[in-house]
XYZ file of C-alpha atoms in Angstrom:
213
model
C 0.364 0.035 0.025
C 3.073 2.260 -0.298
C 2.784 3.063 3.397
C 5.388 2.674 6.494
C 2.029 1.567 8.538
C 1.962 -1.765 6.638
C 5.462 -2.656 7.783
C 6.777 -5.724 6.176
C 3.387 -7.342 5.900
C 3.142 -9.970 2.869
C -0.322 -10.666 1.551
C -1.982 -14.159 2.587
C -3.228 -14.978 -0.912
C -2.692 -14.122 -4.439
C -5.502 -12.118 -6.080
C -7.823 -13.682 -8.418
C -6.465 -10.937 -11.072
C -2.895 -12.243 -10.639
C -3.933 -15.801 -10.354
C -5.393 -15.671 -14.010
C -2.335 -13.955 -15.387
C -0.107 -16.623 -14.045
C -2.155 -19.563 -15.178
C -2.475 -17.854 -18.608
C 1.394 -17.817 -18.962
C 2.138 -14.460 -17.580
C 5.487 -13.772 -15.831
C 5.254 -11.525 -12.656
C 8.687 -10.316 -12.379
C 8.010 -6.866 -10.072
C 5.696 -5.320 -7.654
C 5.869 -1.537 -8.673
C 5.145 1.499 -6.367
C 2.221 3.442 -5.597
C 1.456 6.448 -3.206
C 0.541 6.029 0.184
C -2.781 3.856 0.034
C -2.938 4.967 -3.678
C -4.660 8.216 -2.794
C -2.619 10.452 -5.079
C -2.475 11.360 -8.698
C 1.280 11.115 -8.211
C 3.637 8.327 -7.076
C 5.304 9.132 -4.048
C 5.780 7.963 -0.455
C 7.768 7.976 2.587
C 8.373 4.230 2.207
C 9.475 4.061 -1.639
C 10.561 7.718 -2.515
C 9.514 9.417 -5.739
C 8.739 7.363 -9.053
C 9.796 9.589 -12.175
C 8.440 9.612 -15.456
C 10.741 7.988 -17.975
C 10.129 10.418 -20.463
C 11.221 13.402 -18.371
C 12.455 12.509 -14.813
C 11.660 16.446 -13.747
C 7.844 15.123 -14.179
C 5.472 12.591 -12.442
C 4.079 9.591 -13.991
C 1.042 10.158 -12.500
C -1.086 7.990 -10.032
C -1.710 5.998 -8.320
C -0.740 3.228 -10.453
C 2.262 5.280 -11.414
C 4.940 2.606 -10.835
C 3.104 0.422 -13.227
C 2.977 3.258 -16.091
C 6.872 4.240 -15.150
C 7.983 0.387 -15.914
C 5.947 0.120 -19.079
C 7.243 3.534 -20.360
C 10.884 2.593 -19.546
C 10.428 -0.630 -21.516
C 11.298 -2.854 -18.455
C 7.547 -4.430 -18.871
C 5.551 -5.159 -21.696
C 2.160 -5.217 -19.672
C 1.008 -4.088 -16.346
C -1.983 -4.153 -14.158
C -3.731 -1.069 -12.192
C -6.588 -0.271 -10.083
C -8.831 2.737 -10.796
C -11.326 4.927 -8.727
C -10.802 8.540 -9.696
C -8.319 7.797 -12.653
C -5.535 5.596 -11.290
C -5.300 3.887 -14.292
C -6.215 6.577 -16.660
C -3.874 9.245 -15.259
C -0.588 7.402 -15.584
C -1.376 6.140 -18.796
C -1.875 9.846 -19.993
C 1.273 10.913 -18.470
C 3.158 8.347 -19.904
C 1.848 7.922 -23.227
C 0.526 4.450 -22.725
C -3.043 2.851 -23.001
C -4.922 2.309 -20.067
C -8.160 0.614 -19.743
C -10.802 1.029 -16.783
C -13.234 -1.689 -17.341
C -17.070 -1.346 -16.763
C -17.912 -2.213 -12.996
C -18.232 -5.791 -12.683
C -16.305 -7.073 -15.936
C -12.983 -7.960 -13.658
C -12.961 -9.402 -10.179
C -11.697 -7.524 -7.391
C -11.032 -8.256 -3.539
C -13.384 -7.538 -0.663
C -14.038 -4.895 0.105
C -13.010 -2.976 -2.962
C -15.329 -5.078 -5.219
C -18.263 -3.550 -3.400
C -17.304 -0.002 -4.586
C -19.035 1.070 -7.747
C -16.086 3.039 -8.406
C -13.248 0.893 -7.870
C -11.993 -1.376 -11.104
C -8.971 -3.482 -11.841
C -7.713 -2.775 -15.316
C -4.763 -3.407 -17.788
C -1.928 -0.786 -18.753
C 0.090 -1.605 -21.858
C 1.964 0.133 -24.554
C -0.372 -0.434 -27.144
C -4.017 -1.195 -27.576
C -3.631 -4.800 -28.752
C -1.635 -5.892 -25.378
C -4.173 -3.916 -23.565
C -6.849 -6.043 -25.033
C -4.845 -9.260 -24.497
C -4.538 -8.526 -20.621
C -8.015 -7.444 -20.283
C -9.519 -10.826 -21.856
C -7.235 -12.747 -19.335
C -8.322 -10.611 -16.113
C -12.127 -10.656 -17.094
C -14.925 -13.054 -16.114
C -16.856 -13.917 -13.270
C -15.463 -15.297 -10.188
C -17.223 -17.208 -7.153
C -14.939 -14.474 -4.815
C -16.533 -11.379 -6.286
C -20.514 -11.315 -6.187
C -20.358 -7.970 -8.390
C -18.637 -9.819 -11.586
C -20.985 -9.965 -14.514
C -21.896 -13.235 -16.435
C -20.974 -14.114 -19.249
C -17.352 -13.380 -19.709
C -17.054 -10.334 -22.213
C -14.155 -11.014 -24.502
C -13.017 -7.808 -26.226
C -12.236 -8.266 -30.022
C -8.759 -7.855 -31.434
C -10.256 -6.655 -34.955
C -13.078 -4.173 -35.165
C -15.524 -3.465 -37.934
C -15.000 -0.345 -40.090
C -16.038 2.813 -38.778
C -17.645 4.006 -41.827
C -20.933 5.651 -41.267
C -20.353 6.084 -37.590
C -21.334 9.536 -35.974
C -18.649 10.485 -33.250
C -19.190 13.796 -31.025
C -16.541 15.162 -29.119
C -15.939 17.976 -26.710
C -12.264 19.700 -26.957
C -12.737 21.398 -23.163
C -15.387 19.528 -21.360
C -17.348 22.748 -21.149
C -14.995 24.974 -19.200
C -11.396 23.555 -18.931
C -8.266 25.012 -20.555
C -6.526 22.834 -23.262
C -3.268 22.897 -24.054
C -2.511 23.758 -27.619
C -0.606 20.466 -28.103
C -3.573 18.330 -26.853
C -5.903 20.537 -29.234
C -3.601 19.901 -32.125
C -3.433 16.257 -31.529
C -7.263 15.879 -30.730
C -7.919 17.483 -34.200
C -5.562 15.285 -35.688
C -7.130 12.271 -34.586
C -10.585 13.649 -35.559
C -9.257 14.143 -39.267
C -8.082 10.185 -39.091
C -11.409 9.313 -38.247
C -13.128 11.529 -40.782
C -10.748 9.837 -43.539
C -12.147 6.607 -42.155
C -15.536 7.659 -43.206
C -16.930 8.623 -39.589
C -18.806 12.087 -39.420
C -17.246 13.699 -36.379
C -18.591 16.937 -34.920
C -17.569 18.832 -31.844
C -20.268 19.512 -29.558
C -20.991 22.030 -26.576
C -21.876 19.797 -23.329
C -22.855 23.000 -21.157
C -20.910 22.209 -18.625
C -19.639 25.778 -17.635
C -18.658 26.864 -14.244
C -22.403 27.689 -13.457
C -23.087 24.228 -13.660
C -19.575 22.649 -11.807
């Protein structure tokens, strides 16, 4: 848990998520760092010190699954696991240029009491979408130890149908947030790619201004 309060405690059992990864042939070669009790958007603790972003050590890899993101971005792992309540998979993935997926509630098993929290999910991180899908398909599925898991198991396809004819709406600023010029540029470039593949892409106003927030 990234805390001095935990002492040298070792878990009494292997989580369902890791059991499935090992059974599928995965090699668990490292345990990565998190902020104390996973409660931060950066990765630092008195127990483990500072985890830095491999792309630029002056920056954070995000959190709370920042250790997973750092090992992926540095090339020392090909896939990694994370947990997400308020962005703990998605923030590190964004900060380190990775793919992070927070599955819908009930798709991946979790351990009590976290499995009863509608916001707490386990999920994959990877350097590309294909690897993230492979890991998600290993992690997913019902478990007798988690009453929240859903049946049947949902497997994500590795190949998708063409998006020609799709209608895609996007908000650049979610209604009220400042957007970095590079983020704006890259988002518009992605929209152009979708249009080139036959989709209709339109920017929408969500109406989530300061008066709403």
